[in-house]
Tab-separated table of C-alpha atoms in Angstrom:
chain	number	residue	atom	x	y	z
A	1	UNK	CA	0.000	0.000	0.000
A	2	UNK	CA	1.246	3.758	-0.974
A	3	UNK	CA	0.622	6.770	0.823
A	4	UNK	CA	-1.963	7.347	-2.119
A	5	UNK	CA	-3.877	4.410	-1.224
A	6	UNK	CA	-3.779	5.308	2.715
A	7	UNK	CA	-4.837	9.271	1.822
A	8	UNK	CA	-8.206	9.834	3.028
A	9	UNK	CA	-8.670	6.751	4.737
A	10	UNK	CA	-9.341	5.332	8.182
A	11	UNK	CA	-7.927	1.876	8.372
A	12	UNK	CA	-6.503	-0.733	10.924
A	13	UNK	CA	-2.508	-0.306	11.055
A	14	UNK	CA	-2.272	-4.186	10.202
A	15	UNK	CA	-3.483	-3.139	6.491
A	16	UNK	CA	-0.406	-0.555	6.364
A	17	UNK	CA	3.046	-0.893	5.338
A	18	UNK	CA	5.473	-0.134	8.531
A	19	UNK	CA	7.168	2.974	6.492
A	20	UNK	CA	4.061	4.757	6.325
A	21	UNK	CA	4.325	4.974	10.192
A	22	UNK	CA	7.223	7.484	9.396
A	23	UNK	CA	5.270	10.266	7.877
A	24	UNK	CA	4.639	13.193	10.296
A	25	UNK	CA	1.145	13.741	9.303
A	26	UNK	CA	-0.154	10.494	9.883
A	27	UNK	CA	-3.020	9.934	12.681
A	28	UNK	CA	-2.892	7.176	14.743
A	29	UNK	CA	-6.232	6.440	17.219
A	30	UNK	CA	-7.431	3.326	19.079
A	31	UNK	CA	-9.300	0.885	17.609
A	32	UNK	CA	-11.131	0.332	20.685
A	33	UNK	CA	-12.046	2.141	23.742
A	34	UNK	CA	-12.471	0.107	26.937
A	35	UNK	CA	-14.900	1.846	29.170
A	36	UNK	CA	-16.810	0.916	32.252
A	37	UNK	CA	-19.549	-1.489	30.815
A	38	UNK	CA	-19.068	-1.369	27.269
A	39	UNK	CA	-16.338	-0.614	24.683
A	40	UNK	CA	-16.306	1.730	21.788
A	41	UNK	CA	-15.417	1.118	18.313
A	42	UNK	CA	-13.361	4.371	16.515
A	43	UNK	CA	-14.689	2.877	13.296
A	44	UNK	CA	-18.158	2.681	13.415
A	45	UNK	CA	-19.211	4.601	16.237
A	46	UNK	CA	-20.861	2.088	17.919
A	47	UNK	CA	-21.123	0.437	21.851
A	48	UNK	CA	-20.841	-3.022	22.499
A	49	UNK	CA	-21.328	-4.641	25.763
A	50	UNK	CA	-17.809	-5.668	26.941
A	51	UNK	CA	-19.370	-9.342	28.001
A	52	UNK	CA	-20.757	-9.669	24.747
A	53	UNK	CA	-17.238	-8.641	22.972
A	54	UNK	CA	-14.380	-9.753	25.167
A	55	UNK	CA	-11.673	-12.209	23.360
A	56	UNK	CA	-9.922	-14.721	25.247
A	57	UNK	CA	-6.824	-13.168	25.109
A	58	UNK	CA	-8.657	-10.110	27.218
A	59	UNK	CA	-8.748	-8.088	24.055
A	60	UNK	CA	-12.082	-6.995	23.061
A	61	UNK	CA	-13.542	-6.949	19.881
A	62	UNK	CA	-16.431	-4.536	17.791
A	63	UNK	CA	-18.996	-7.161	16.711
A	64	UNK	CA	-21.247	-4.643	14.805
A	65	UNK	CA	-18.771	-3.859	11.904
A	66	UNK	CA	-17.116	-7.423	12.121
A	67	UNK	CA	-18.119	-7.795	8.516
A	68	UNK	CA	-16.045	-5.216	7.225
A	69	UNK	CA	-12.725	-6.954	9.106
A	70	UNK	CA	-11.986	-7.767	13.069
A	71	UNK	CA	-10.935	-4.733	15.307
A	72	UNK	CA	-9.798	-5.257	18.671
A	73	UNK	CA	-8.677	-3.487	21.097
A	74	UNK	CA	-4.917	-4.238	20.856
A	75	UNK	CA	-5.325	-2.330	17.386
A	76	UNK	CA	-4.992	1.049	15.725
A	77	UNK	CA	-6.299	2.675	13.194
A	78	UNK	CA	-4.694	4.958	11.077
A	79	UNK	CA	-4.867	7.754	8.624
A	80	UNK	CA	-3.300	10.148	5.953
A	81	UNK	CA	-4.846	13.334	5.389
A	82	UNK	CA	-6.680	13.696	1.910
A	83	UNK	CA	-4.089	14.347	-1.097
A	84	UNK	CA	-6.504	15.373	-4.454
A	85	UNK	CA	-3.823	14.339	-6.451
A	86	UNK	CA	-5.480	13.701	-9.577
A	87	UNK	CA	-4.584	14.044	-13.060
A	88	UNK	CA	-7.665	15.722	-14.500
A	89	UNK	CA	-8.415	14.770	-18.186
A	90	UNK	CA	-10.448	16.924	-20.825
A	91	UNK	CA	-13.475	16.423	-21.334
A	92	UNK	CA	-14.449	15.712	-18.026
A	93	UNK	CA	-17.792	15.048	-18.695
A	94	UNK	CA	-18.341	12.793	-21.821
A	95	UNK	CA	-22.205	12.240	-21.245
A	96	UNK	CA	-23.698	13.503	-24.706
A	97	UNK	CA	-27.397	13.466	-23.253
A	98	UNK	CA	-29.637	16.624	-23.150
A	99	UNK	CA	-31.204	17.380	-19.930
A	100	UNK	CA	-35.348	18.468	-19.892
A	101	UNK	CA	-35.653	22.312	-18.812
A	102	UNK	CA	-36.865	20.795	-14.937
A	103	UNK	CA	-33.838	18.568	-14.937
A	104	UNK	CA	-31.507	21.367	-15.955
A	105	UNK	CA	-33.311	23.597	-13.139
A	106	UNK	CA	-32.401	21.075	-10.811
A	107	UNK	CA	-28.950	20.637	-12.184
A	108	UNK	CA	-27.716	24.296	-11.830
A	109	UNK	CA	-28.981	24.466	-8.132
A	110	UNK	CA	-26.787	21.295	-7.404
A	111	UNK	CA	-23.467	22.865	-9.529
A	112	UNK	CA	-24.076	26.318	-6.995
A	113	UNK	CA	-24.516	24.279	-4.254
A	114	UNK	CA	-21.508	22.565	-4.797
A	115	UNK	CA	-19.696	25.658	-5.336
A	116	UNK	CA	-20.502	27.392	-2.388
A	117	UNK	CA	-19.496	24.009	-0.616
A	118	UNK	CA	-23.517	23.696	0.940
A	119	UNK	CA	-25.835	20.624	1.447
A	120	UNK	CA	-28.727	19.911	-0.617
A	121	UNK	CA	-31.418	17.159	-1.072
A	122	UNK	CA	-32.854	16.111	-4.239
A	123	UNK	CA	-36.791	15.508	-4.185
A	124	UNK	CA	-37.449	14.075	-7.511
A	125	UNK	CA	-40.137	11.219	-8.390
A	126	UNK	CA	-38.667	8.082	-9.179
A	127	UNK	CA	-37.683	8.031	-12.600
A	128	UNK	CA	-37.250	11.295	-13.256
A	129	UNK	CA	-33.463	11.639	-13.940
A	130	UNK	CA	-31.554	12.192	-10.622
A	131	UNK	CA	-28.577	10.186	-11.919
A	132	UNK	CA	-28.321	12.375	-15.245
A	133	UNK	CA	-29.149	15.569	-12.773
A	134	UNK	CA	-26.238	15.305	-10.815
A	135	UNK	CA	-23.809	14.923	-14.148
A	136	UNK	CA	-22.711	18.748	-14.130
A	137	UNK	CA	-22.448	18.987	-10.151
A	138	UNK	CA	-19.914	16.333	-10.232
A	139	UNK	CA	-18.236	17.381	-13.440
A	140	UNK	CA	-17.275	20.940	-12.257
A	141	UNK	CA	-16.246	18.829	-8.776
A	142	UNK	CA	-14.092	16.777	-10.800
A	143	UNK	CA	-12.348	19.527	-13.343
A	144	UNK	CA	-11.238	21.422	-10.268
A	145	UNK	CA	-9.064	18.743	-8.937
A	146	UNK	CA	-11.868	17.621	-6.326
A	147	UNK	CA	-12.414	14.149	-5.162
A	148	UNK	CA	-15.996	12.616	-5.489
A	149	UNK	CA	-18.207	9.794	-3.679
A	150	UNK	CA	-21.440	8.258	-5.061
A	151	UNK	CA	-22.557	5.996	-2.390
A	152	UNK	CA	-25.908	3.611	-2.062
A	153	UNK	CA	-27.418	2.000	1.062
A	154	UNK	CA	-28.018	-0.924	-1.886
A	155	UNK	CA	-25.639	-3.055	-3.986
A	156	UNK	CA	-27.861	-3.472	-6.602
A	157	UNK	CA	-28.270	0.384	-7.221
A	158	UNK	CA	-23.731	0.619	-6.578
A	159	UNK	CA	-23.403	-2.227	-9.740
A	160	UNK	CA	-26.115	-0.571	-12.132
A	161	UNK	CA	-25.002	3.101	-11.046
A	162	UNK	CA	-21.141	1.939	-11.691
A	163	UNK	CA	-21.197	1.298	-16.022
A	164	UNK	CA	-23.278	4.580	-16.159
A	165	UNK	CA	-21.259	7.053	-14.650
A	166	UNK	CA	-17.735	4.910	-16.526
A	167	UNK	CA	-19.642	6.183	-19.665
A	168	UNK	CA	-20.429	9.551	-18.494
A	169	UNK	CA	-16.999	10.272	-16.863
A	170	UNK	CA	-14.964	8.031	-19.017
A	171	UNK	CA	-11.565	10.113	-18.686
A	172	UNK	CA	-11.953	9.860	-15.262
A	173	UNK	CA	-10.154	7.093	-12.744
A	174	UNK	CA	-12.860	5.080	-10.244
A	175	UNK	CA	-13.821	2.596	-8.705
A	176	UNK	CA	-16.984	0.355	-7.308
A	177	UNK	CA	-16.580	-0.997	-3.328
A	178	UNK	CA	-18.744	-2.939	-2.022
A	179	UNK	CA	-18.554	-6.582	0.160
A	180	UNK	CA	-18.972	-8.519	-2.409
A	181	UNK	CA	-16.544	-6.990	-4.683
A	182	UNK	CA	-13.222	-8.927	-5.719
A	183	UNK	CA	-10.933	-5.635	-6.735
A	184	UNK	CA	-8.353	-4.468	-4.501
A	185	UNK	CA	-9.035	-0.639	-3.474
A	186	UNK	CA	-7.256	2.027	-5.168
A	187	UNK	CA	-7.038	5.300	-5.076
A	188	UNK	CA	-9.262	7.171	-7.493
A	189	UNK	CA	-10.805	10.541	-8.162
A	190	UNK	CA	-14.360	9.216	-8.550
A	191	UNK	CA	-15.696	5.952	-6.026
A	192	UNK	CA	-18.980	4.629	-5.571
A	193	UNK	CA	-19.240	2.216	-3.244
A	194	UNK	CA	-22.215	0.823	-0.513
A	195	UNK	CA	-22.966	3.262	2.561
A	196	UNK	CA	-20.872	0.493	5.085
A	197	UNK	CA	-17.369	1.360	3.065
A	198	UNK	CA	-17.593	4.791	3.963
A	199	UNK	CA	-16.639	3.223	7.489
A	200	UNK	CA	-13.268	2.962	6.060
A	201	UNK	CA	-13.230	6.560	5.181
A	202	UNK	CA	-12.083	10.442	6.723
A	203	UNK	CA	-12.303	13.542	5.268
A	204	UNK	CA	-11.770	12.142	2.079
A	205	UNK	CA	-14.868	13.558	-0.622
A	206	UNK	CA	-15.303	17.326	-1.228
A	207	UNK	CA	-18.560	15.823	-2.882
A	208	UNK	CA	-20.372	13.100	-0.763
A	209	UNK	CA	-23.868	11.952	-3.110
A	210	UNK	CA	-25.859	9.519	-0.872
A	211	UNK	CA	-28.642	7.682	-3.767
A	212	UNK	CA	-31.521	6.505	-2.147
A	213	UNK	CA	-31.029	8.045	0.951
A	214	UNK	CA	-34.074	6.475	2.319
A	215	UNK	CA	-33.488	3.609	1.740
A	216	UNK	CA	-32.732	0.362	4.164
A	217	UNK	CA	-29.774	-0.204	5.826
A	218	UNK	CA	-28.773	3.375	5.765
A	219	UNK	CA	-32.243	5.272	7.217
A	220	UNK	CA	-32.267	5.233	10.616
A	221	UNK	CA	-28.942	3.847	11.112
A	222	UNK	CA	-26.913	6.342	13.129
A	223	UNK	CA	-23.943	4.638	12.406
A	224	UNK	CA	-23.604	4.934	9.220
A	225	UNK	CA	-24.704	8.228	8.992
A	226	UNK	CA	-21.570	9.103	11.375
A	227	UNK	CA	-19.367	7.265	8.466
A	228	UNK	CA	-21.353	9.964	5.969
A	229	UNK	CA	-20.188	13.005	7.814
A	230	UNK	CA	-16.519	11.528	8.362
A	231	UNK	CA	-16.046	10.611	4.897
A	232	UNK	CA	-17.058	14.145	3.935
A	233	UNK	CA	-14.447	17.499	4.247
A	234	UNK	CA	-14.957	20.152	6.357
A	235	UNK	CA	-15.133	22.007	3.638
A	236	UNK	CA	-17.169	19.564	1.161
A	237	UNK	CA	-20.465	19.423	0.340
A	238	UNK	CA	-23.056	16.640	0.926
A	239	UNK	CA	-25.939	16.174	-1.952
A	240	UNK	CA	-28.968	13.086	-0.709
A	241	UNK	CA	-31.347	12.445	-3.527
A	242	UNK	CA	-34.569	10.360	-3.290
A	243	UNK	CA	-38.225	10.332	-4.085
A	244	UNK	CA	-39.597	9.824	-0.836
A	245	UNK	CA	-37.799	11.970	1.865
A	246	UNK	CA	-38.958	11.859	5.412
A	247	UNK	CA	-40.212	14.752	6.787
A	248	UNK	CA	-36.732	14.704	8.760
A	249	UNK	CA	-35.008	15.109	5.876
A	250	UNK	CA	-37.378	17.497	4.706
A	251	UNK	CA	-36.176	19.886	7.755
A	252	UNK	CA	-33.199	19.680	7.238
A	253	UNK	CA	-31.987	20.121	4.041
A	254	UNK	CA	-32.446	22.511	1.315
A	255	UNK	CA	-34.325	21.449	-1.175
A	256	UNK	CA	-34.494	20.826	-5.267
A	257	UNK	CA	-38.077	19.356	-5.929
A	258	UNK	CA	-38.828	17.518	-9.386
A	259	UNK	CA	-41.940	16.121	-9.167
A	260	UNK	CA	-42.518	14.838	-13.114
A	261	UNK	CA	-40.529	12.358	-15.060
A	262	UNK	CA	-37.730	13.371	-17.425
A	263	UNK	CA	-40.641	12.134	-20.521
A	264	UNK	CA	-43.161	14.360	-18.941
A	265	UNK	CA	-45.553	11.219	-18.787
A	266	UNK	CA	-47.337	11.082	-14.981
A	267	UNK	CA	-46.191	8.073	-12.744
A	268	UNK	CA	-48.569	4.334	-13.072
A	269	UNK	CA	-51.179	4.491	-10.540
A	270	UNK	CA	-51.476	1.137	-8.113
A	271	UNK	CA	-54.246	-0.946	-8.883
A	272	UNK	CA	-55.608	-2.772	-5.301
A	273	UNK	CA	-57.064	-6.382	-5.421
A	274	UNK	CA	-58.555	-7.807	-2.738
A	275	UNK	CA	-57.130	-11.879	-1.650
A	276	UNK	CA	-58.817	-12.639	1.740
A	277	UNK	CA	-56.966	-14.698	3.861
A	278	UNK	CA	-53.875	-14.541	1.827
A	279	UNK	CA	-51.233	-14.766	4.662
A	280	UNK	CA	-52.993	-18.028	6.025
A	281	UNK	CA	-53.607	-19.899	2.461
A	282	UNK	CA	-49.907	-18.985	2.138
A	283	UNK	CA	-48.531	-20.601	5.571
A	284	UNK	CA	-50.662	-23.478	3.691
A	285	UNK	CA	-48.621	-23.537	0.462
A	286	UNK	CA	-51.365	-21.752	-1.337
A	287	UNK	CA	-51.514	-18.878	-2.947
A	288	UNK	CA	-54.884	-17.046	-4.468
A	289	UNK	CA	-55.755	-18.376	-7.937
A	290	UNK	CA	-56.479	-14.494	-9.201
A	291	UNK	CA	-52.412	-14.420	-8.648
A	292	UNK	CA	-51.579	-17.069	-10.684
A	293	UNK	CA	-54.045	-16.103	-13.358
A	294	UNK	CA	-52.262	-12.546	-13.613
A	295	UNK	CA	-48.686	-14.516	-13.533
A	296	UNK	CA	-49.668	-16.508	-16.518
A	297	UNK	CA	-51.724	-13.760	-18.430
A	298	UNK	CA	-48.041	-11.752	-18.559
A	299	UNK	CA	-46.203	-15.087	-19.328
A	300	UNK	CA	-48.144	-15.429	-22.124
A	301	UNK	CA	-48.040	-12.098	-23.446
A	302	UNK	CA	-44.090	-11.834	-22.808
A	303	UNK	CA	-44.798	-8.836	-20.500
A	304	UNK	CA	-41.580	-8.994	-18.505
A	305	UNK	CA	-42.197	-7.874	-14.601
A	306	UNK	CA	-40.966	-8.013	-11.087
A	307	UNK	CA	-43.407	-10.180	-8.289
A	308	UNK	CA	-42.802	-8.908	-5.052
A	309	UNK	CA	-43.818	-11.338	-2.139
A	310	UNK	CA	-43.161	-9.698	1.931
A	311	UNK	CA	-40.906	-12.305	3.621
A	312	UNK	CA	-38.165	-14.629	1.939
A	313	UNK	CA	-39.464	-17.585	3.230
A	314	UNK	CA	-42.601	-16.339	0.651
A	315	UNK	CA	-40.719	-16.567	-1.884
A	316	UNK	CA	-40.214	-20.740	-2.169
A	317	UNK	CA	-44.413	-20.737	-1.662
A	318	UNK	CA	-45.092	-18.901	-4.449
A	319	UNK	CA	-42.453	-20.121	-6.559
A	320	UNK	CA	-43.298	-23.547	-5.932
A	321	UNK	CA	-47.169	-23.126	-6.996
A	322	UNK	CA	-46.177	-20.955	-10.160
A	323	UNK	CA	-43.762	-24.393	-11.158
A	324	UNK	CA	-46.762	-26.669	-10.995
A	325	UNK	CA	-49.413	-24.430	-12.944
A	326	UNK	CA	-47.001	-23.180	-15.453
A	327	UNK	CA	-45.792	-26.119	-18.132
A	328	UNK	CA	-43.357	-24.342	-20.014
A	329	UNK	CA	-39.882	-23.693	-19.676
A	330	UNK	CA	-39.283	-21.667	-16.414
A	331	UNK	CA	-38.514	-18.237	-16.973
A	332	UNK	CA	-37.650	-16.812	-13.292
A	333	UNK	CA	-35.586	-17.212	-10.382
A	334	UNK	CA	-36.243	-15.948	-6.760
A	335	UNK	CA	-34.166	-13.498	-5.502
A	336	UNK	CA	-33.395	-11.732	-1.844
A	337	UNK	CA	-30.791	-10.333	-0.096
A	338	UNK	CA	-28.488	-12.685	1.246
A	339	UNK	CA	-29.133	-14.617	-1.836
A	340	UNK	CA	-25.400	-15.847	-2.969
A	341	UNK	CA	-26.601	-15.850	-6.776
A	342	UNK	CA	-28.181	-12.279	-6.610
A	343	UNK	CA	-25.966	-9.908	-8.384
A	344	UNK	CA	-26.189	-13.084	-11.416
A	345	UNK	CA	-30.298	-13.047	-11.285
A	346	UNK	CA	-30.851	-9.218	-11.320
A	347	UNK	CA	-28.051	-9.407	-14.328
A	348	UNK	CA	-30.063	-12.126	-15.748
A	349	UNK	CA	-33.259	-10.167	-16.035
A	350	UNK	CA	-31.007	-6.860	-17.125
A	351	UNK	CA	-29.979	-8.807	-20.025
A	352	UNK	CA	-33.350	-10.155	-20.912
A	353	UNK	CA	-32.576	-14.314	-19.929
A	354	UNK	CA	-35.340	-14.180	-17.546
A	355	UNK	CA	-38.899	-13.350	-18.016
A	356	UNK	CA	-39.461	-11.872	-14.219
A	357	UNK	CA	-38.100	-12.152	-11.121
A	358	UNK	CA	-40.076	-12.691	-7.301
A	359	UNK	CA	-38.218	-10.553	-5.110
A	360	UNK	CA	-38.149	-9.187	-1.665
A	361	UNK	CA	-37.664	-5.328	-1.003
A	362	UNK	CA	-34.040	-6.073	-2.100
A	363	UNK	CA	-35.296	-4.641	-5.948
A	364	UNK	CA	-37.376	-2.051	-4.209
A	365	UNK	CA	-35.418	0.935	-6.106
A	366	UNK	CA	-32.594	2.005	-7.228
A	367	UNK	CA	-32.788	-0.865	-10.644
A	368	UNK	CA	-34.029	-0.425	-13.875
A	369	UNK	CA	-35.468	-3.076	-15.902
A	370	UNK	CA	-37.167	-1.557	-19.070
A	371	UNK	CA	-40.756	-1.510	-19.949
A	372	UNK	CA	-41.886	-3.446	-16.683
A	373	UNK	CA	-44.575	-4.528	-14.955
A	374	UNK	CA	-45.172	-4.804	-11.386
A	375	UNK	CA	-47.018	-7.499	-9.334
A	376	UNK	CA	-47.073	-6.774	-5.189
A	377	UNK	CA	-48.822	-9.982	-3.569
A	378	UNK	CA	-49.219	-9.253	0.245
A	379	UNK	CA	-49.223	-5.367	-0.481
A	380	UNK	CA	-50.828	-5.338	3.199
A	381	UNK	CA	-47.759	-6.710	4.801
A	382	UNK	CA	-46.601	-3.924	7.240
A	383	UNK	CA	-42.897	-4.741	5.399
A	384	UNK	CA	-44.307	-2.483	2.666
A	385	UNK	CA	-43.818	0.816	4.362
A	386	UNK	CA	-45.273	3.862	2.251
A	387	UNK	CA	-42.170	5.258	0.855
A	388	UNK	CA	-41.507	1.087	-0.421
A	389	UNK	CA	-44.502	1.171	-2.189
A	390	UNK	CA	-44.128	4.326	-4.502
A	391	UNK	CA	-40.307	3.189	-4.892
A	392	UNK	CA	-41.492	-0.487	-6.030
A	393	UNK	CA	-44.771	1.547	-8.217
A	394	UNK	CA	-41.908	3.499	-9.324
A	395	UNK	CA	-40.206	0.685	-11.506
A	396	UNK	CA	-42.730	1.071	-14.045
A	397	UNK	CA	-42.992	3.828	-16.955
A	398	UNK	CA	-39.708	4.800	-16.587
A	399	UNK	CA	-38.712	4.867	-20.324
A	400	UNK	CA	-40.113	7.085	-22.715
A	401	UNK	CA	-40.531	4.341	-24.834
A	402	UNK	CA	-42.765	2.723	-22.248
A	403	UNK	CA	-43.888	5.237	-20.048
A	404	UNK	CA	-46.731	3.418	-18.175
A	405	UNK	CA	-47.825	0.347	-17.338
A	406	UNK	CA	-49.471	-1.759	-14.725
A	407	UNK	CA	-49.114	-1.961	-11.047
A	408	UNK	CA	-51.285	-4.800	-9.552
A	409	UNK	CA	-51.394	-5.081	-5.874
A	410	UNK	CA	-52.927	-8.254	-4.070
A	411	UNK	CA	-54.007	-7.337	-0.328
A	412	UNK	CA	-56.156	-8.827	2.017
A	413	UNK	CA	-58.265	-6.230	3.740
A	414	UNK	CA	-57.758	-2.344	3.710
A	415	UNK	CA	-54.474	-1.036	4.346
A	416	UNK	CA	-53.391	2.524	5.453
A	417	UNK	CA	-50.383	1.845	3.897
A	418	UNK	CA	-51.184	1.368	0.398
A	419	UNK	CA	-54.129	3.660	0.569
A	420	UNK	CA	-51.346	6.715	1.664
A	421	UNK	CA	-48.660	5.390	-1.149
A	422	UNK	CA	-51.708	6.054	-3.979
A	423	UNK	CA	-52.223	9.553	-1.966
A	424	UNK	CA	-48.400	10.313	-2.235
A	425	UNK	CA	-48.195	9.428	-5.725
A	426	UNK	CA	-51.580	10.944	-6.605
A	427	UNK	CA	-50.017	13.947	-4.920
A	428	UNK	CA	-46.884	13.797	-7.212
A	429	UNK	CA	-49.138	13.411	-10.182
A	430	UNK	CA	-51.055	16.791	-9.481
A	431	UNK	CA	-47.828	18.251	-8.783
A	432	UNK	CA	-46.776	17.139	-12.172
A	433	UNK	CA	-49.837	18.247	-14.258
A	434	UNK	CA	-49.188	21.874	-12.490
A	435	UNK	CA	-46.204	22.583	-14.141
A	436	UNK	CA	-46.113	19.614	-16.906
């Protein structure tokens, strides 16, 4: 490892070469601080309880960031102040697109914003451009020499996010982190990575862009919200962008509102079916027959979609009753988080090999699948929280080639839930016609 490689960076010593040591403006902190009752991990912020974490060598150990690498207490962690040594190529940006006249609104308040070094959030309905919105911001970021972050609670959204911005800033040197990836981390002018490796970061980004800031692990997770603020420079600026803020959010941060599609069409309304008893028939291996009926009406018409079922255990159920009423060749896979084949699936349906997947929440946002349906079985489930529901209404119509389509949603008695995700994206719609 270079100094390069250590700049910007919060990392245990063990990772470092032993000359690095020499340089007078490295930082050298516990990894651990023993306290009364509990310890406290430098990394992640967080307190254990010291019965819960103690080694038997009498070292104790952080158990809530374990995955990204053991830290004990006989550790250090250590750190290089932030270099920008970049070589900055011409033209920066190399995106040819043409932003909409609400998009370019948007755009210019994020370039000032990152100018005068200032926070912003970016409201904008799903689907309406936030990726190709925050182009210019991080262009000018990048032509003056500036390092830049675009970080997602989700791997899903890091991995499609990743060949985008190569194309758009192809003179540019980056790089994708996340736990699952296999590349060694380098220093580069331009990362996106997963919210949990900004752990391994301080003072680092004079541009931090949290995607999806709403979004599970990340909301509500004071951890890694600590990581956020680390990774960021005093002097940098931090832009969130979502479709469904919480009013916390709301508070807090200026905003840039976009409320229609970059095609100008309105977002798909959700359609509500009602399956009595469809948690019970379920637990029975059953599922309602108006489900499988709607399967097998898109099979047959090639209408690719995404199934969403509430709980992974759901998802062998359903999948199992689909494989005895369906008698052609299968055409999905199930797919959920801590599914070992789920980077392959989701690239399976990106590339067209599979007809639909049934997911969890895991495909909630932040993926694009073109000219999609949606099916929601269970929409009643209280693991559909409002802001789930528009995101998961929100993978359909997003092309302009496409730009509706059907969201059917299977639920077993009246539920606030879904009745306040149509409000919120009946809200967005009226929004939309006002200035659309």
């Amino acid at each position: 490892m270079n100094e390069l490689d250590l700049s910007g960076r919060l990392i245990p010593s063990t990772d470092c070469d032993s000359e690095l040591f020499q340089r007078e403006n490295i930082t050298r902190v516990p990894a651990i601080t023993i306290n009364h009752t509990t310890i406290h991990c430098t990394r992640c912020g967080s307190d254990c309880e010291k019965g819960d974490a103690q080694l038997q060598d009498e070292n104790y150990f952080c158990y809530k960031c374990f995955n990204l690498g053991r830290l004990d207490s006989s550790m250090e962690l250590v750190h290089l102040p932030e270099m920008n040594q970049f070589e900055v190529i011409e033209p920066v940006l190399t995106w040819t697109g043409q932003l909409t006249e609400l998009q370019q609104s948007c755009s210019d308040e994020i370039v000032q914003a990152f100018q005068k070094h200032e926070d912003k959030l970016l409201w904008a309905v799903t689907g309406a451009g936030k990726t190709e919105i925050s182009f210019a911001g991080i262009a000018w970021a990048l032509a003056q020499g500036l390092r830049v972050c675009i970080a997602s609670p989700r791997v899903d959204v890091c991995v499609e996010l990743f060949p985008r911005y190569q194309e758009a800033f192809a003179n540019t040197s980056m790089i994708l982190l996340h736990g699952k990836s296999e590349e060694k981390y380098q220093y580069r002018q331009l990362t996106i990575c997963t919210t949990h490796q900004l752990l391994r970061f301080k003072e680092a980004f004079d541009v931090l862009i949290i995607d999806e800031v709403d979004a599970f692990p990340y909301a509500n997770n004071s951890s890694l919200q600590m990581a956020a603020k680390r990774a960021v420079k005093e002097t940098g600026s931090l832009l969130l962008m979502t479709a469904t803020p919480n009013p916390k959010l709301q508070q807090e941060y200026e905003i840039s509102y976009l409320p229609l599609r970059f095609h100008r069409h309105l977002l798909p309304q959700i359609k509500l079916h009602f399956c009595f008893n469809w948690r019970r028939r379920i637990y029975e291996g059953k599922i309602a027959k108006k489900v499988i009926k709607k399967v097998l009406e898109k099979i047959a018409k090639q209408q690719r979609f995404l199934l969403f079922v509430p709980r992974i255990r759901d998802l062998q159920v359903v999948d199992e009753v689909l494989t005895k009423q369906y008698r052609g060749e299968r055409c999905w896979q199930t797919v959920y988080s801590a599914d070992e084949d789920r980077m392959e699936k989701v690239q399976a349906m990106r590339d067209e090999k599979l007809l639909f997947l049934i997911t969890t929440t895991i495909l909630e946002r932040g993926v694009t699948f073109p000219g999609i349906d949606v099916i929601i079985f269970g929409g009643d489930d209280r693991v559909f929280s409002v802001s789930s529901l528009v995101q998961i209404a929100g993978r359909v119509g997003r092309k302009a080639s496409r730009p509706t389509g059907d969201i059917d949603c299977y639920i077993g008695n009246y539920a606030k839930n879904v009745a306040d995700a149509r409000k919120q994206i009946a809200e967005m719609n009226r929004r939309g016609k006002a200035i659309g």
